[in-house]
mmCIF file of N, CA and C in Angstrom:
data_model
loop_
_atom_site.group_PDB
_atom_site.id
_atom_site.type_symbol
_atom_site.label_atom_id
_atom_site.label_comp_id
_atom_site.label_asym_id
_atom_site.label_seq_id
_atom_site.Cartn_x
_atom_site.Cartn_y
_atom_site.Cartn_z
ATOM 1 N N MET B 10 91.525 90.420 106.430
ATOM 2 C CA MET B 10 91.595 89.328 106.726
ATOM 3 C C MET B 10 92.690 89.238 107.822
ATOM 4 N N THR B 11 92.553 89.076 109.181
ATOM 5 C CA THR B 11 93.684 89.144 110.093
ATOM 6 C C THR B 11 94.247 87.764 110.241
ATOM 7 N N THR B 12 95.577 87.562 110.283
ATOM 8 C CA THR B 12 96.157 86.265 110.545
ATOM 9 C C THR B 12 96.942 86.369 111.933
ATOM 10 N N THR B 13 96.747 85.184 112.664
ATOM 11 C CA THR B 13 97.465 85.152 113.853
ATOM 12 C C THR B 13 98.649 84.500 113.738
ATOM 13 N N PRO B 14 99.763 85.092 114.099
ATOM 14 C CA PRO B 14 101.128 84.590 114.079
ATOM 15 C C PRO B 14 101.226 83.208 114.732
ATOM 16 N N PHE B 15 102.155 82.368 114.134
ATOM 17 C CA PHE B 15 102.189 81.175 114.728
ATOM 18 C C PHE B 15 102.651 81.296 116.275
ATOM 19 N N ARG B 16 103.553 82.021 116.455
ATOM 20 C CA ARG B 16 104.198 82.163 117.938
ATOM 21 C C ARG B 16 102.848 82.522 118.766
ATOM 22 N N ASP B 17 101.903 83.417 118.421
ATOM 23 C CA ASP B 17 100.624 83.692 119.363
ATOM 24 C C ASP B 17 99.786 82.648 119.422
ATOM 25 N N ALA B 18 99.679 81.710 118.372
ATOM 26 C CA ALA B 18 98.822 80.684 118.536
ATOM 27 C C ALA B 18 99.447 79.442 119.365
ATOM 28 N N TYR B 19 100.719 79.377 119.167
ATOM 29 C CA TYR B 19 101.386 78.242 120.018
ATOM 30 C C TYR B 19 101.294 78.753 121.576
ATOM 31 N N THR B 20 101.513 80.019 121.866
ATOM 32 C CA THR B 20 101.472 80.421 123.191
ATOM 33 C C THR B 20 100.115 80.343 123.934
ATOM 34 N N VAL B 21 99.071 80.539 123.023
ATOM 35 C CA VAL B 21 97.617 80.186 123.421
ATOM 36 C C VAL B 21 97.504 78.726 124.064
ATOM 37 N N LEU B 22 98.153 77.716 123.107
ATOM 38 C CA LEU B 22 98.076 76.356 123.284
ATOM 39 C C LEU B 22 98.787 76.091 124.654
ATOM 40 N N GLN B 23 100.070 76.459 124.775
ATOM 41 C CA GLN B 23 100.671 76.263 125.849
ATOM 42 C C GLN B 23 100.017 76.728 127.281
ATOM 43 N N GLN B 24 99.546 77.986 127.126
ATOM 44 C CA GLN B 24 98.856 78.547 128.215
ATOM 45 C C GLN B 24 97.631 77.742 128.699
ATOM 46 N N HIS B 25 96.874 77.236 127.645
ATOM 47 C CA HIS B 25 95.649 76.660 128.034
ATOM 48 C C HIS B 25 96.051 75.247 128.524
ATOM 49 N N ALA B 26 97.253 74.499 127.947
ATOM 50 C CA ALA B 26 97.523 73.149 128.637
ATOM 51 C C ALA B 26 98.011 73.353 129.915
ATOM 52 N N GLU B 27 98.724 74.424 130.347
ATOM 53 C CA GLU B 27 99.074 74.603 131.632
ATOM 54 C C GLU B 27 98.192 75.053 132.595
ATOM 55 N N THR B 28 97.018 75.698 132.170
ATOM 56 C CA THR B 28 95.890 75.910 132.815
ATOM 57 C C THR B 28 95.163 74.624 133.303
ATOM 58 N N LEU B 29 94.908 73.846 132.170
ATOM 59 C CA LEU B 29 94.239 72.625 132.423
ATOM 60 C C LEU B 29 95.038 71.674 133.315
ATOM 61 N N ARG B 30 96.289 71.674 133.078
ATOM 62 C CA ARG B 30 97.224 70.725 133.932
ATOM 63 C C ARG B 30 97.180 70.995 135.265
ATOM 64 N N ASN B 31 97.079 72.275 135.628
ATOM 65 C CA ASN B 31 97.320 72.682 137.101
ATOM 66 C C ASN B 31 96.032 72.922 137.774
ATOM 67 N N GLN B 32 94.746 72.561 137.155
ATOM 68 C CA GLN B 32 93.457 72.698 137.826
ATOM 69 C C GLN B 32 93.331 71.543 138.803
ATOM 70 N N ARG B 33 92.957 71.793 140.035
ATOM 71 C CA ARG B 33 92.510 70.632 140.598
ATOM 72 C C ARG B 33 91.207 70.177 140.569
ATOM 73 N N GLU B 34 90.297 71.164 140.252
ATOM 74 C CA GLU B 34 88.965 70.781 140.025
ATOM 75 C C GLU B 34 88.616 71.325 138.578
ATOM 76 N N PRO B 35 87.958 70.736 137.783
ATOM 77 C CA PRO B 35 87.517 71.207 136.257
ATOM 78 C C PRO B 35 86.785 72.817 136.554
ATOM 79 N N ASP B 36 87.223 73.688 135.772
ATOM 80 C CA ASP B 36 86.570 74.994 135.662
ATOM 81 C C ASP B 36 85.468 74.859 134.491
ATOM 82 N N ILE B 37 84.569 74.281 134.811
ATOM 83 C CA ILE B 37 83.531 74.177 133.771
ATOM 84 C C ILE B 37 82.907 75.510 133.038
ATOM 85 N N ASP B 38 82.975 76.572 133.908
ATOM 86 C CA ASP B 38 82.368 77.869 133.338
ATOM 87 C C ASP B 38 83.260 78.396 132.328
ATOM 88 N N ASN B 39 84.812 78.001 132.271
ATOM 89 C CA ASN B 39 85.542 78.539 131.272
ATOM 90 C C ASN B 39 85.924 77.402 130.256
ATOM 91 N N LEU B 40 85.569 76.248 130.319
ATOM 92 C CA LEU B 40 86.042 75.148 129.737
ATOM 93 C C LEU B 40 85.775 75.387 128.101
ATOM 94 N N LEU B 41 84.530 75.756 127.849
ATOM 95 C CA LEU B 41 84.244 75.937 126.418
ATOM 96 C C LEU B 41 85.085 77.007 125.645
ATOM 97 N N THR B 42 85.193 78.153 126.455
ATOM 98 C CA THR B 42 86.061 79.220 126.030
ATOM 99 C C THR B 42 87.515 78.664 125.663
ATOM 100 N N ILE B 43 88.034 77.805 126.730
ATOM 101 C CA ILE B 43 89.567 77.343 126.546
ATOM 102 C C ILE B 43 89.486 76.351 125.266
ATOM 103 N N VAL B 44 88.627 75.468 125.175
ATOM 104 C CA VAL B 44 88.448 74.476 124.066
ATOM 105 C C VAL B 44 88.335 75.283 122.642
ATOM 106 N N THR B 45 87.468 76.220 122.634
ATOM 107 C CA THR B 45 87.279 76.890 121.352
ATOM 108 C C THR B 45 88.513 77.790 120.954
ATOM 109 N N GLN B 46 89.093 78.309 121.765
ATOM 110 C CA GLN B 46 90.316 79.127 121.579
ATOM 111 C C GLN B 46 91.463 77.956 121.189
ATOM 112 N N SER B 47 91.499 77.168 121.879
ATOM 113 C CA SER B 47 92.638 75.856 121.579
ATOM 114 C C SER B 47 92.418 75.390 120.376
ATOM 115 N N VAL B 48 91.249 75.061 119.905
ATOM 116 C CA VAL B 48 91.095 74.553 118.626
ATOM 117 C C VAL B 48 91.431 75.717 117.518
ATOM 118 N N GLU B 49 90.955 76.765 117.603
ATOM 119 C CA GLU B 49 91.495 77.955 116.576
ATOM 120 C C GLU B 49 93.121 77.917 116.534
ATOM 121 N N ALA B 50 93.752 78.154 117.709
ATOM 122 C CA ALA B 50 95.008 78.299 117.686
ATOM 123 C C ALA B 50 95.741 76.880 117.185
ATOM 124 N N TYR B 51 95.209 75.794 117.325
ATOM 125 C CA TYR B 51 95.663 74.474 116.850
ATOM 126 C C TYR B 51 95.681 74.683 115.326
ATOM 127 N N LYS B 52 94.342 75.140 114.755
ATOM 128 C CA LYS B 52 94.382 75.312 113.334
ATOM 129 C C LYS B 52 95.427 76.149 112.825
ATOM 130 N N VAL B 53 95.556 77.228 113.264
ATOM 131 C CA VAL B 53 96.648 78.348 112.882
ATOM 132 C C VAL B 53 98.059 77.498 112.893
ATOM 133 N N CYS B 54 98.278 76.787 113.977
ATOM 134 C CA CYS B 54 99.562 76.189 114.143
ATOM 135 C C CYS B 54 99.702 75.081 112.954
ATOM 136 N N LYS B 55 98.730 74.247 112.924
ATOM 137 C CA LYS B 55 98.793 73.206 111.971
ATOM 138 C C LYS B 55 98.996 73.637 110.406
ATOM 139 N N GLU B 56 98.159 74.791 110.129
ATOM 140 C CA GLU B 56 98.155 75.240 108.796
ATOM 141 C C GLU B 56 99.619 75.817 108.517
ATOM 142 N N ARG B 57 100.296 76.445 109.647
ATOM 143 C CA ARG B 57 101.501 76.995 109.325
ATOM 144 C C ARG B 57 102.579 75.878 109.164
ATOM 145 N N ILE B 58 102.597 74.830 109.924
ATOM 146 C CA ILE B 58 103.552 73.693 109.875
ATOM 147 C C ILE B 58 103.320 72.995 108.621
ATOM 148 N N ASP B 59 102.127 72.853 108.188
ATOM 149 C CA ASP B 59 101.884 72.290 106.914
ATOM 150 C C ASP B 59 102.701 73.011 105.681
ATOM 151 N N ALA B 60 102.390 74.528 105.859
ATOM 152 C CA ALA B 60 102.950 75.276 104.765
ATOM 153 C C ALA B 60 104.458 75.210 104.866
ATOM 154 N N VAL B 61 105.119 75.167 105.813
ATOM 155 C CA VAL B 61 106.502 75.179 106.033
ATOM 156 C C VAL B 61 107.203 73.948 105.531
ATOM 157 N N GLU B 62 106.396 72.747 105.936
ATOM 158 C CA GLU B 62 106.959 71.465 105.495
ATOM 159 C C GLU B 62 106.763 71.306 103.976
ATOM 160 N N LYS B 63 105.499 71.996 103.312
ATOM 161 C CA LYS B 63 105.699 71.778 101.870
ATOM 162 C C LYS B 63 106.805 72.714 101.301
ATOM 163 N N ALA B 64 106.944 73.926 101.847
ATOM 164 C CA ALA B 64 107.976 74.686 101.231
ATOM 165 C C ALA B 64 109.182 74.140 101.467
ATOM 166 N N LEU B 65 109.567 73.428 102.534
ATOM 167 C CA LEU B 65 110.803 72.706 102.638
ATOM 168 C C LEU B 65 111.027 71.439 101.725
ATOM 169 N N ALA B 66 110.094 70.813 101.525
ATOM 170 C CA ALA B 66 109.900 69.729 100.616
ATOM 171 C C ALA B 66 110.218 70.159 99.294
ATOM 172 N N GLN B 67 109.680 71.232 98.828
ATOM 173 C CA GLN B 67 109.988 71.954 97.575
ATOM 174 C C GLN B 67 111.348 72.350 97.253
ATOM 175 N N ALA B 68 111.869 73.061 98.293
ATOM 176 C CA ALA B 68 113.243 73.498 98.447
ATOM 177 C C ALA B 68 114.175 72.504 98.367
ATOM 178 N N LEU B 69 114.009 71.480 99.071
ATOM 179 C CA LEU B 69 114.997 70.238 99.098
ATOM 180 C C LEU B 69 114.952 69.552 97.826
ATOM 181 N N ASN B 70 113.587 69.420 97.194
ATOM 182 C CA ASN B 70 113.386 68.770 95.949
ATOM 183 C C ASN B 70 114.317 69.598 94.813
ATOM 184 N N GLY B 71 114.105 70.866 94.978
ATOM 185 C CA GLY B 71 114.796 71.657 93.913
ATOM 186 C C GLY B 71 116.365 71.545 94.248
ATOM 187 N N ALA B 72 116.748 71.380 95.410
ATOM 188 C CA ALA B 72 118.126 71.311 95.683
ATOM 189 C C ALA B 72 118.983 70.030 95.170
ATOM 190 N N ASN B 73 118.048 68.977 95.221
ATOM 191 C CA ASN B 73 118.373 67.551 94.891
ATOM 192 C C ASN B 73 118.422 67.599 93.429
ATOM 193 N N THR B 74 117.443 68.185 92.804
ATOM 194 C CA THR B 74 117.394 68.182 91.246
ATOM 195 C C THR B 74 118.542 68.793 90.678
ATOM 196 N N THR B 75 118.826 69.995 91.283
ATOM 197 C CA THR B 75 120.032 70.978 90.783
ATOM 198 C C THR B 75 121.364 70.200 91.127
ATOM 199 N N SER B 76 121.546 69.622 92.100
ATOM 200 C CA SER B 76 122.710 69.039 92.345
ATOM 201 C C SER B 76 122.951 67.800 91.651
ATOM 202 N N SER B 77 121.908 66.995 91.419
ATOM 203 C CA SER B 77 122.068 65.844 90.657
ATOM 204 C C SER B 77 122.251 66.138 89.095
ATOM 205 N N GLN B 78 121.884 67.308 88.614
ATOM 206 C CA GLN B 78 122.025 67.682 87.256
ATOM 207 C C GLN B 78 123.538 68.143 87.021
ATOM 208 N N ASN B 79 124.031 68.632 87.974
ATOM 209 C CA ASN B 79 125.392 69.308 87.966
ATOM 210 C C ASN B 79 126.557 68.271 88.321
ATOM 211 N N ASP B 80 126.202 67.220 89.029
ATOM 212 C CA ASP B 80 127.316 66.281 89.708
ATOM 213 C C ASP B 80 127.201 64.968 88.837
ATOM 214 N N ALA B 81 128.360 64.207 88.970
ATOM 215 C CA ALA B 81 128.273 62.917 88.390
ATOM 216 C C ALA B 81 127.589 62.044 89.516
ATOM 217 N N PRO B 82 126.863 61.049 88.879
ATOM 218 C CA PRO B 82 126.132 60.092 89.790
ATOM 219 C C PRO B 82 127.162 59.620 90.943
ATOM 220 N N THR B 83 126.403 59.592 92.161
ATOM 221 C CA THR B 83 127.328 58.920 93.249
ATOM 222 C C THR B 83 126.272 58.320 94.031
ATOM 223 N N ASP B 84 126.825 57.538 94.907
ATOM 224 C CA ASP B 84 125.900 56.981 96.066
ATOM 225 C C ASP B 84 125.833 58.005 97.131
ATOM 226 N N GLU B 85 124.379 58.255 97.368
ATOM 227 C CA GLU B 85 123.990 59.456 98.237
ATOM 228 C C GLU B 85 124.501 59.146 99.531
ATOM 229 N N ALA B 86 124.304 57.993 100.127
ATOM 230 C CA ALA B 86 124.884 57.553 101.551
ATOM 231 C C ALA B 86 125.284 56.393 101.524
ATOM 232 N N PRO B 87 126.617 55.989 101.130
ATOM 233 C CA PRO B 87 127.085 54.754 100.989
ATOM 234 C C PRO B 87 127.334 54.042 102.642
ATOM 235 N N TRP B 88 127.450 54.789 103.534
ATOM 236 C CA TRP B 88 127.671 54.431 104.826
ATOM 237 C C TRP B 88 126.413 53.810 105.524
ATOM 238 N N LEU B 89 125.232 53.923 104.951
ATOM 239 C CA LEU B 89 123.978 53.311 105.341
ATOM 240 C C LEU B 89 124.135 51.798 104.929
ATOM 241 N N ASP B 90 124.901 51.383 104.151
ATOM 242 C CA ASP B 90 124.951 49.894 103.925
ATOM 243 C C ASP B 90 125.973 49.248 104.889
ATOM 244 N N GLU B 91 126.826 49.937 105.549
ATOM 245 C CA GLU B 91 127.729 49.281 106.334
ATOM 246 C C GLU B 91 127.091 48.916 107.819
ATOM 247 N N PRO B 92 127.663 47.849 108.257
ATOM 248 C CA PRO B 92 126.981 47.394 109.674
ATOM 249 C C PRO B 92 127.107 48.455 110.672
ATOM 250 N N ARG B 93 126.157 48.423 111.587
ATOM 251 C CA ARG B 93 126.224 49.400 112.704
ATOM 252 C C ARG B 93 126.547 48.833 114.073
ATOM 253 N N GLY B 94 127.598 48.004 114.122
ATOM 254 C CA GLY B 94 127.793 47.240 115.430
ATOM 255 C C GLY B 94 127.965 45.718 115.369
ATOM 256 N N PRO B 95 127.965 45.211 116.296
ATOM 257 C CA PRO B 95 127.981 43.765 116.281
ATOM 258 C C PRO B 95 126.635 43.034 115.919
ATOM 259 N N ALA B 96 126.731 42.251 115.066
ATOM 260 C CA ALA B 96 125.488 41.404 114.569
ATOM 261 C C ALA B 96 125.014 40.534 115.791
ATOM 262 N N PRO B 97 123.686 40.305 115.875
ATOM 263 C CA PRO B 97 123.245 39.497 116.862
ATOM 264 C C PRO B 97 123.570 38.051 116.657
ATOM 265 N N SER B 98 123.823 37.085 117.527
ATOM 266 C CA SER B 98 123.950 35.883 117.492
ATOM 267 C C SER B 98 122.679 34.962 117.032
ATOM 268 N N GLN B 99 122.667 33.621 116.660
ATOM 269 C CA GLN B 99 121.629 33.104 116.400
ATOM 270 C C GLN B 99 120.388 33.120 117.415
ATOM 271 N N ASN B 100 120.734 33.177 118.639
ATOM 272 C CA ASN B 100 119.736 33.292 119.761
ATOM 273 C C ASN B 100 119.189 34.836 119.866
ATOM 274 N N GLY B 101 119.824 35.704 119.246
ATOM 275 C CA GLY B 101 119.398 37.032 119.602
ATOM 276 C C GLY B 101 120.201 37.998 120.257
ATOM 277 N N ALA B 102 121.150 37.273 120.999
ATOM 278 C CA ALA B 102 122.003 38.183 121.837
ATOM 279 C C ALA B 102 123.221 38.693 120.978
ATOM 280 N N VAL B 103 123.530 39.921 121.615
ATOM 281 C CA VAL B 103 124.626 40.705 120.742
ATOM 282 C C VAL B 103 125.886 40.547 121.609
ATOM 283 N N ASN B 104 126.961 40.012 120.785
ATOM 284 C CA ASN B 104 128.328 40.061 121.280
ATOM 285 C C ASN B 104 128.813 41.150 121.160
ATOM 286 N N ASP B 105 129.153 42.003 122.243
ATOM 287 C CA ASP B 105 129.836 43.281 122.261
ATOM 288 C C ASP B 105 130.932 43.399 123.183
ATOM 289 N N ASP B 106 131.593 42.390 123.239
ATOM 290 C CA ASP B 106 132.699 42.296 124.220
ATOM 291 C C ASP B 106 133.737 43.339 123.780
ATOM 292 N N ASP B 107 134.097 43.558 122.644
ATOM 293 C CA ASP B 107 135.200 44.294 122.060
ATOM 294 C C ASP B 107 134.634 45.534 121.290
ATOM 295 N N GLU B 108 133.312 45.615 120.827
ATOM 296 C CA GLU B 108 132.814 46.435 119.992
ATOM 297 C C GLU B 108 132.108 47.650 120.835
ATOM 298 N N PRO B 109 132.127 48.848 120.403
ATOM 299 C CA PRO B 109 131.384 49.887 121.048
ATOM 300 C C PRO B 109 129.804 49.689 120.696
ATOM 301 N N PRO B 110 128.989 50.252 121.620
ATOM 302 C CA PRO B 110 127.489 49.962 121.444
ATOM 303 C C PRO B 110 126.779 50.804 120.118
ATOM 304 N N PHE B 111 127.655 51.396 119.348
ATOM 305 C CA PHE B 111 126.972 52.101 118.306
ATOM 306 C C PHE B 111 127.490 51.687 116.912
#
């Protein structure tokens, strides 16, 4: 079984998108070929992206499990509870006279 590398499949998608974008008139004679090749390339890319996402999730889960077992419990991101700039007034306007916009 021959597998197409992600980079090759992605290049096919880019080339076909560029071809379709630059056409002034539809090339009906090649449209089926372009669509068929694009669908196959998309499947390759989607499978690879899904596999990488799954592997990353497993790796990050493993890292979180390992670090939480070895470390004392802490707030993971205490800064998320802090306000991020001026609060809106009752009418929804933001008073940012002295505060930066972030």
